PDB file of C-alpha atoms in Angstrom:
ATOM      1  CA  MET A   1     -59.722 -23.512  -8.961  1.00 54.00           C
ATOM      2  CA  SER A   2     -59.583 -25.503  -5.721  1.00 54.00           C
ATOM      3  CA  GLU A   3     -57.402 -24.421  -2.793  1.00 54.00           C
ATOM      4  CA  GLN A   4     -55.213 -27.485  -3.330  1.00 56.00           C
ATOM      5  CA  GLY A   5     -54.737 -26.626  -6.996  1.00 55.00           C
ATOM      6  CA  THR A   6     -53.815 -23.035  -6.132  1.00 51.00           C
ATOM      7  CA  LYS A   7     -51.157 -24.229  -3.644  1.00 51.00           C
ATOM      8  CA  ALA A   8     -49.751 -26.634  -6.217  1.00 53.00           C
ATOM      9  CA  LYS A   9     -49.522 -23.848  -8.818  1.00 52.00           C
ATOM     10  CA  LYS A  10     -47.780 -21.497  -6.343  1.00 50.00           C
ATOM     11  CA  GLY A  11     -45.381 -24.277  -5.358  1.00 52.00           C
ATOM     12  CA  ALA A  12     -44.496 -24.930  -8.995  1.00 50.00           C
ATOM     13  CA  ALA A  13     -43.941 -21.215  -9.623  1.00 48.00           C
ATOM     14  CA  LYS A  14     -41.748 -20.933  -6.537  1.00 46.00           C
ATOM     15  CA  LYS A  15     -39.725 -23.957  -7.622  1.00 45.00           C
ATOM     16  CA  GLU A  16     -39.259 -22.407 -11.068  1.00 45.00           C
ATOM     17  CA  VAL A  17     -38.071 -19.115  -9.561  1.00 40.00           C
ATOM     18  CA  ASN A  18     -35.655 -20.913  -7.237  1.00 43.00           C
ATOM     19  CA  ALA A  19     -34.300 -22.941 -10.115  1.00 42.00           C
ATOM     20  CA  GLY A  20     -33.392 -19.737 -11.920  1.00 42.00           C
ATOM     21  CA  THR A  21     -31.861 -18.044  -8.885  1.00 41.00           C
ATOM     22  CA  LYS A  22     -28.114 -18.579  -8.729  1.00 43.00           C
ATOM     23  CA  VAL A  23     -27.383 -16.658  -5.535  1.00 43.00           C
ATOM     24  CA  SER A  24     -29.050 -16.341  -2.143  1.00 43.00           C
ATOM     25  CA  VAL A  25     -29.962 -13.109  -0.404  1.00 43.00           C
ATOM     26  CA  GLY A  26     -26.814 -11.277   0.701  1.00 41.00           C
ATOM     27  CA  GLU A  27     -24.525 -13.172  -1.666  1.00 46.00           C
ATOM     28  CA  THR A  28     -22.701 -11.816  -4.699  1.00 48.00           C
ATOM     29  CA  SER A  29     -23.043 -13.343  -8.129  1.00 49.00           C
ATOM     30  CA  VAL A  30     -19.620 -14.455  -9.403  1.00 60.00           C
ATOM     31  CA  ASP A  31     -18.705 -15.260 -12.973  1.00 67.00           C
ATOM     32  CA  PRO A  32     -17.728 -18.970 -12.922  1.00 73.00           C
ATOM     33  CA  ASN A  33     -15.139 -18.290 -15.627  1.00 76.00           C
ATOM     34  CA  TYR A  34     -13.438 -15.464 -13.726  1.00 81.00           C
ATOM     35  CA  VAL A  35      -9.726 -15.943 -12.988  1.00 82.00           C
ATOM     36  CA  PRO A  36      -7.781 -13.242 -11.067  1.00 86.00           C
ATOM     37  CA  ARG A  37      -5.033 -11.624 -13.141  1.00 88.00           C
ATOM     38  CA  PHE A  38      -2.226 -12.657 -10.780  1.00 90.00           C
ATOM     39  CA  LYS A  39      -3.507 -16.238 -10.526  1.00 91.00           C
ATOM     40  CA  LYS A  40      -3.388 -16.427 -14.305  1.00 91.00           C
ATOM     41  CA  ARG A  41       0.124 -14.965 -14.200  1.00 90.00           C
ATOM     42  CA  TYR A  42       1.207 -17.668 -11.751  1.00 90.00           C
ATOM     43  CA  LEU A  43      -0.124 -20.462 -13.953  1.00 91.00           C
ATOM     44  CA  GLU A  44       1.143 -19.081 -17.260  1.00 91.00           C
ATOM     45  CA  VAL A  45       4.356 -17.210 -16.341  1.00 91.00           C
ATOM     46  CA  VAL A  46       5.634 -17.757 -12.797  1.00 91.00           C
ATOM     47  CA  ARG A  47       5.248 -21.534 -12.597  1.00 92.00           C
ATOM     48  CA  PRO A  48       6.965 -22.290 -15.913  1.00 92.00           C
ATOM     49  CA  GLN A  49       9.826 -19.904 -15.034  1.00 92.00           C
ATOM     50  CA  MET A  50      10.387 -21.558 -11.665  1.00 92.00           C
ATOM     51  CA  MET A  51      10.290 -25.046 -13.172  1.00 92.00           C
ATOM     52  CA  GLU A  52      13.063 -24.014 -15.529  1.00 90.00           C
ATOM     53  CA  GLN A  53      15.059 -22.153 -12.846  1.00 90.00           C
ATOM     54  CA  PHE A  54      14.959 -24.839 -10.150  1.00 89.00           C
ATOM     55  CA  GLY A  55      14.606 -27.934 -12.311  1.00 89.00           C
ATOM     56  CA  TYR A  56      11.261 -29.103 -10.972  1.00 88.00           C
ATOM     57  CA  THR A  57       9.903 -32.114 -12.839  1.00 88.00           C
ATOM     58  CA  ASN A  58       6.312 -31.793 -11.641  1.00 88.00           C
ATOM     59  CA  THR A  59       4.063 -28.739 -11.404  1.00 88.00           C
ATOM     60  CA  LEU A  60       3.072 -29.799  -7.888  1.00 89.00           C
ATOM     61  CA  GLN A  61       6.677 -29.234  -6.775  1.00 90.00           C
ATOM     62  CA  VAL A  62       6.528 -25.552  -7.677  1.00 92.00           C
ATOM     63  CA  PRO A  63       6.043 -23.294  -4.622  1.00 93.00           C
ATOM     64  CA  ARG A  64       2.881 -21.234  -4.468  1.00 92.00           C
ATOM     65  CA  ILE A  65       1.422 -18.584  -2.191  1.00 92.00           C
ATOM     66  CA  ASP A  66      -0.697 -20.261   0.465  1.00 92.00           C
ATOM     67  CA  LYS A  67      -2.208 -17.241   2.248  1.00 92.00           C
ATOM     68  CA  ILE A  68      -1.685 -13.556   3.005  1.00 93.00           C
ATOM     69  CA  VAL A  69      -2.274 -12.191   6.503  1.00 93.00           C
ATOM     70  CA  LEU A  70      -2.946  -8.472   7.021  1.00 91.00           C
ATOM     71  CA  ASN A  71      -2.714  -6.959  10.478  1.00 87.00           C
ATOM     72  CA  ILE A  72      -3.275  -3.509  11.983  1.00 83.00           C
ATOM     73  CA  GLY A  73      -2.013  -2.995  15.514  1.00 78.00           C
ATOM     74  CA  ALA A  74      -4.253  -0.274  16.891  1.00 71.00           C
ATOM     75  CA  GLY A  75      -2.691   0.096  20.340  1.00 65.00           C
ATOM     76  CA  GLU A  76      -4.353   3.427  21.020  1.00 63.00           C
ATOM     77  CA  ALA A  77      -7.704   1.769  20.362  1.00 59.00           C
ATOM     78  CA  ALA A  78      -7.456   0.203  23.815  1.00 59.00           C
ATOM     79  CA  ALA A  79      -8.794   3.487  25.175  1.00 64.00           C
ATOM     80  CA  ASP A  80     -11.074   4.352  22.254  1.00 68.00           C
ATOM     81  CA  GLN A  81     -13.219   1.588  20.759  1.00 74.00           C
ATOM     82  CA  LYS A  82     -14.409   3.912  17.974  1.00 79.00           C
ATOM     83  CA  LYS A  83     -10.862   3.982  16.618  1.00 77.00           C
ATOM     84  CA  LEU A  84     -10.729   0.198  16.792  1.00 80.00           C
ATOM     85  CA  GLN A  85     -13.910  -0.057  14.737  1.00 82.00           C
ATOM     86  CA  ALA A  86     -12.422   2.401  12.225  1.00 82.00           C
ATOM     87  CA  ALA A  87      -9.352   0.139  11.919  1.00 83.00           C
ATOM     88  CA  VAL A  88     -11.582  -2.895  11.352  1.00 84.00           C
ATOM     89  CA  ASN A  89     -13.607  -1.040   8.705  1.00 86.00           C
ATOM     90  CA  ASP A  90     -10.492   0.193   6.890  1.00 84.00           C
ATOM     91  CA  LEU A  91      -8.892  -3.260   6.869  1.00 85.00           C
ATOM     92  CA  THR A  92     -12.128  -4.770   5.591  1.00 88.00           C
ATOM     93  CA  ALA A  93     -12.175  -2.250   2.731  1.00 87.00           C
ATOM     94  CA  ILE A  94      -8.529  -2.975   1.860  1.00 86.00           C
ATOM     95  CA  ALA A  95      -8.877  -6.753   1.945  1.00 86.00           C
ATOM     96  CA  GLY A  96     -12.347  -7.078   0.442  1.00 85.00           C
ATOM     97  CA  GLN A  97     -13.120  -9.502   3.274  1.00 87.00           C
ATOM     98  CA  LYS A  98     -14.443  -9.000   6.800  1.00 88.00           C
ATOM     99  CA  ALA A  99     -11.634  -8.284   9.266  1.00 83.00           C
ATOM    100  CA  VAL A 100     -11.710  -9.652  12.809  1.00 80.00           C
ATOM    101  CA  VAL A 101     -10.724  -7.958  16.057  1.00 80.00           C
ATOM    102  CA  THR A 102      -7.495  -9.130  17.686  1.00 72.00           C
ATOM    103  CA  ARG A 103      -7.167  -9.187  21.466  1.00 70.00           C
ATOM    104  CA  ALA A 104      -4.220  -8.930  23.835  1.00 66.00           C
ATOM    105  CA  LYS A 105      -2.937 -12.347  24.923  1.00 62.00           C
ATOM    106  CA  LYS A 106      -1.449 -11.008  28.133  1.00 60.00           C
ATOM    107  CA  ALA A 107      -1.629  -7.904  30.289  1.00 62.00           C
ATOM    108  CA  ILE A 108       0.955  -5.105  29.872  1.00 59.00           C
ATOM    109  CA  ALA A 109       0.660  -2.691  32.776  1.00 58.00           C
ATOM    110  CA  GLY A 110       2.937  -0.056  31.236  1.00 58.00           C
ATOM    111  CA  PHE A 111       0.547   0.358  28.297  1.00 53.00           C
ATOM    112  CA  LYS A 112      -2.612  -0.089  30.388  1.00 56.00           C
ATOM    113  CA  ILE A 113      -3.506  -3.207  28.433  1.00 58.00           C
ATOM    114  CA  ARG A 114      -5.425  -6.056  30.040  1.00 59.00           C
ATOM    115  CA  ALA A 115      -5.511  -9.619  28.792  1.00 65.00           C
ATOM    116  CA  GLY A 116      -8.362  -9.998  26.308  1.00 62.00           C
ATOM    117  CA  LEU A 117      -8.554  -6.283  25.512  1.00 62.00           C
ATOM    118  CA  PRO A 118      -9.231  -5.517  21.800  1.00 64.00           C
ATOM    119  CA  ILE A 119      -6.060  -3.989  20.352  1.00 72.00           C
ATOM    120  CA  GLY A 120      -6.179  -4.411  16.573  1.00 76.00           C
ATOM    121  CA  ALA A 121      -7.630  -6.011  13.463  1.00 83.00           C
ATOM    122  CA  LYS A 122      -6.588  -8.937  11.290  1.00 86.00           C
ATOM    123  CA  VAL A 123      -7.712 -10.682   8.122  1.00 90.00           C
ATOM    124  CA  THR A 124      -6.448 -13.809   6.355  1.00 92.00           C
ATOM    125  CA  LEU A 125      -6.807 -14.002   2.576  1.00 92.00           C
ATOM    126  CA  ARG A 126      -6.751 -17.199   0.519  1.00 92.00           C
ATOM    127  CA  ARG A 127      -7.421 -18.300  -3.050  1.00 90.00           C
ATOM    128  CA  ASP A 128      -8.899 -15.673  -5.428  1.00 89.00           C
ATOM    129  CA  ARG A 129      -9.111 -12.842  -2.877  1.00 90.00           C
ATOM    130  CA  MET A 130      -5.458 -13.402  -2.039  1.00 91.00           C
ATOM    131  CA  TYR A 131      -4.438 -12.967  -5.684  1.00 93.00           C
ATOM    132  CA  GLU A 132      -6.692  -9.925  -6.093  1.00 91.00           C
ATOM    133  CA  PHE A 133      -5.128  -8.243  -3.068  1.00 91.00           C
ATOM    134  CA  LEU A 134      -1.635  -9.065  -4.305  1.00 91.00           C
ATOM    135  CA  ASP A 135      -2.421  -7.435  -7.648  1.00 89.00           C
ATOM    136  CA  ARG A 136      -3.691  -4.226  -6.016  1.00 89.00           C
ATOM    137  CA  PHE A 137      -0.805  -4.165  -3.558  1.00 90.00           C
ATOM    138  CA  VAL A 138       1.965  -4.460  -6.168  1.00 89.00           C
ATOM    139  CA  THR A 139       0.479  -2.408  -8.980  1.00 88.00           C
ATOM    140  CA  MET A 140      -1.346   0.364  -7.088  1.00 88.00           C
ATOM    141  CA  ALA A 141      -0.419   0.571  -3.389  1.00 87.00           C
ATOM    142  CA  LEU A 142       3.384   0.274  -3.464  1.00 87.00           C
ATOM    143  CA  PRO A 143       3.846   3.035  -6.088  1.00 86.00           C
ATOM    144  CA  ARG A 144       1.934   5.361  -3.726  1.00 86.00           C
ATOM    145  CA  VAL A 145       4.312   4.762  -0.798  1.00 86.00           C
ATOM    146  CA  ARG A 146       6.205   7.932   0.072  1.00 84.00           C
ATOM    147  CA  ASP A 147       9.923   7.817  -0.876  1.00 82.00           C
ATOM    148  CA  PHE A 148       9.626   4.185  -1.894  1.00 84.00           C
ATOM    149  CA  ARG A 149      12.944   2.603  -2.907  1.00 84.00           C
ATOM    150  CA  GLY A 150      11.997  -1.050  -2.984  1.00 85.00           C
ATOM    151  CA  LEU A 151      11.194  -3.916  -0.629  1.00 88.00           C
ATOM    152  CA  ASN A 152      13.736  -5.482   1.688  1.00 86.00           C
ATOM    153  CA  GLY A 153      14.761  -8.761   0.063  1.00 85.00           C
ATOM    154  CA  LYS A 154      16.054 -10.146   3.354  1.00 86.00           C
ATOM    155  CA  SER A 155      12.784 -10.124   5.290  1.00 87.00           C
ATOM    156  CA  PHE A 156      12.223 -13.875   4.921  1.00 89.00           C
ATOM    157  CA  ASP A 157      11.949 -16.135   7.962  1.00 85.00           C
ATOM    158  CA  GLY A 158      14.068 -19.052   6.719  1.00 85.00           C
ATOM    159  CA  ARG A 159      10.983 -21.143   5.918  1.00 86.00           C
ATOM    160  CA  GLY A 160       9.840 -19.373   2.777  1.00 87.00           C
ATOM    161  CA  ASN A 161       7.559 -16.766   4.370  1.00 92.00           C
ATOM    162  CA  TYR A 162       7.904 -13.016   3.792  1.00 92.00           C
ATOM    163  CA  ALA A 163       6.906 -10.205   6.151  1.00 91.00           C
ATOM    164  CA  MET A 164       6.876  -6.475   5.609  1.00 89.00           C
ATOM    165  CA  GLY A 165       5.370  -3.364   7.161  1.00 88.00           C
ATOM    166  CA  LEU A 166       3.681  -0.246   5.834  1.00 85.00           C
ATOM    167  CA  LYS A 167       3.761   2.992   7.803  1.00 87.00           C
ATOM    168  CA  GLU A 168       0.563   4.323   6.244  1.00 83.00           C
ATOM    169  CA  HIS A 169      -2.460   2.261   5.271  1.00 84.00           C
ATOM    170  CA  ILE A 170      -3.771   5.162   3.202  1.00 83.00           C
ATOM    171  CA  VAL A 171      -1.577   4.068   0.268  1.00 85.00           C
ATOM    172  CA  PHE A 172      -4.399   1.705  -0.681  1.00 85.00           C
ATOM    173  CA  VAL A 173      -6.845   3.293  -3.102  1.00 82.00           C
ATOM    174  CA  GLU A 174      -9.786   1.833  -1.147  1.00 84.00           C
ATOM    175  CA  ILE A 175      -9.121   4.313   1.677  1.00 82.00           C
ATOM    176  CA  ASP A 176     -10.473   7.859   1.363  1.00 79.00           C
ATOM    177  CA  TYR A 177      -7.738  10.024   2.896  1.00 75.00           C
ATOM    178  CA  ASP A 178     -10.099  12.973   3.491  1.00 74.00           C
ATOM    179  CA  LYS A 179     -12.402  10.808   5.625  1.00 78.00           C
ATOM    180  CA  THR A 180      -9.634   9.073   7.570  1.00 76.00           C
ATOM    181  CA  GLU A 181      -9.091  10.340  11.110  1.00 75.00           C
ATOM    182  CA  THR A 182      -6.218   7.992  12.001  1.00 78.00           C
ATOM    183  CA  VAL A 183      -3.382   6.713   9.806  1.00 81.00           C
ATOM    184  CA  TRP A 184      -2.534   3.131  10.756  1.00 81.00           C
ATOM    185  CA  GLY A 185       0.587   1.096  10.226  1.00 83.00           C
ATOM    186  CA  MET A 186       0.129  -2.341   8.667  1.00 86.00           C
ATOM    187  CA  ASP A 187       1.889  -5.699   8.719  1.00 88.00           C
ATOM    188  CA  ILE A 188       1.674  -7.893   5.629  1.00 91.00           C
ATOM    189  CA  ILE A 189       2.774 -11.533   5.873  1.00 91.00           C
ATOM    190  CA  VAL A 190       2.947 -13.679   2.740  1.00 93.00           C
ATOM    191  CA  ASN A 191       2.955 -17.404   3.525  1.00 93.00           C
ATOM    192  CA  THR A 192       4.270 -19.647   0.751  1.00 92.00           C
ATOM    193  CA  THR A 193       4.806 -23.384   0.345  1.00 91.00           C
ATOM    194  CA  ALA A 194       8.477 -22.791  -0.549  1.00 90.00           C
ATOM    195  CA  LYS A 195      11.009 -24.745   1.518  1.00 90.00           C
ATOM    196  CA  THR A 196      13.786 -22.178   1.168  1.00 90.00           C
ATOM    197  CA  ASP A 197      14.008 -18.394   1.115  1.00 89.00           C
ATOM    198  CA  GLU A 198      15.642 -18.536  -2.315  1.00 91.00           C
ATOM    199  CA  GLU A 199      12.600 -20.269  -3.797  1.00 92.00           C
ATOM    200  CA  ALA A 200      10.215 -17.930  -1.986  1.00 91.00           C
ATOM    201  CA  LYS A 201      12.050 -14.861  -3.253  1.00 91.00           C
ATOM    202  CA  ALA A 202      11.991 -16.180  -6.827  1.00 91.00           C
ATOM    203  CA  LEU A 203       8.252 -16.813  -6.444  1.00 92.00           C
ATOM    204  CA  LEU A 204       7.526 -13.264  -5.259  1.00 92.00           C
ATOM    205  CA  LYS A 205       9.789 -11.791  -7.945  1.00 90.00           C
ATOM    206  CA  GLY A 206       7.570 -13.574 -10.431  1.00 90.00           C
ATOM    207  CA  PHE A 207       4.678 -11.543  -9.016  1.00 90.00           C
ATOM    208  CA  GLN A 208       6.705  -8.358  -9.653  1.00 88.00           C
ATOM    209  CA  PHE A 209       7.698  -7.680  -6.046  1.00 90.00           C
ATOM    210  CA  PRO A 210      10.225  -4.804  -6.358  1.00 89.00           C
ATOM    211  CA  PHE A 211      13.050  -6.075  -4.150  1.00 88.00           C
ATOM    212  CA  MET A 212      15.958  -3.664  -3.694  1.00 83.00           C
ATOM    213  CA  ASN A 213      18.442  -6.343  -2.534  1.00 83.00           C
TER     214      ASN A 213
END
């Protein structure tokens, strides 16, 4: 076979292999029919309930969760970058998405913090990963919180967003307590498209948020 014919045959084989490859190197194959459990709950349970409760006439009027922001403030990491990397790694494991380092916006002499100094980790979740995190948070993490009596139902900002804090990030099953040197506190902010706190609270109740008031 000529050299040209050999190249043509290899090119055809390569094209055939590429045609059958659905993911690139480093990517994860995802079932196109997969729907997160809490996303399905929103579509089938929460949305219809809210339409009935608030009298919406169109499904597009129903509030939804827009994004969830997770934040670890690792102040002591200013003096120890290994601890900062540990915070980033732990937050990445919890979120299922790469966390980014947050830096100080201004200098605070009393805490020996300079502007631009790495002081924590943050990650913003949207779409399917947001629903997956919400599912794990409500069904697995919250029941593991020590002396848990419920979430504060008044921690809304007046624009339909909810913020809460956790004292120990080890309540998430993704964190191996025996291998954790530092226990971090966490901030969790749930941003919704609701225009009022009443609508936002009803939305989160639909996702089984255990409010105590």
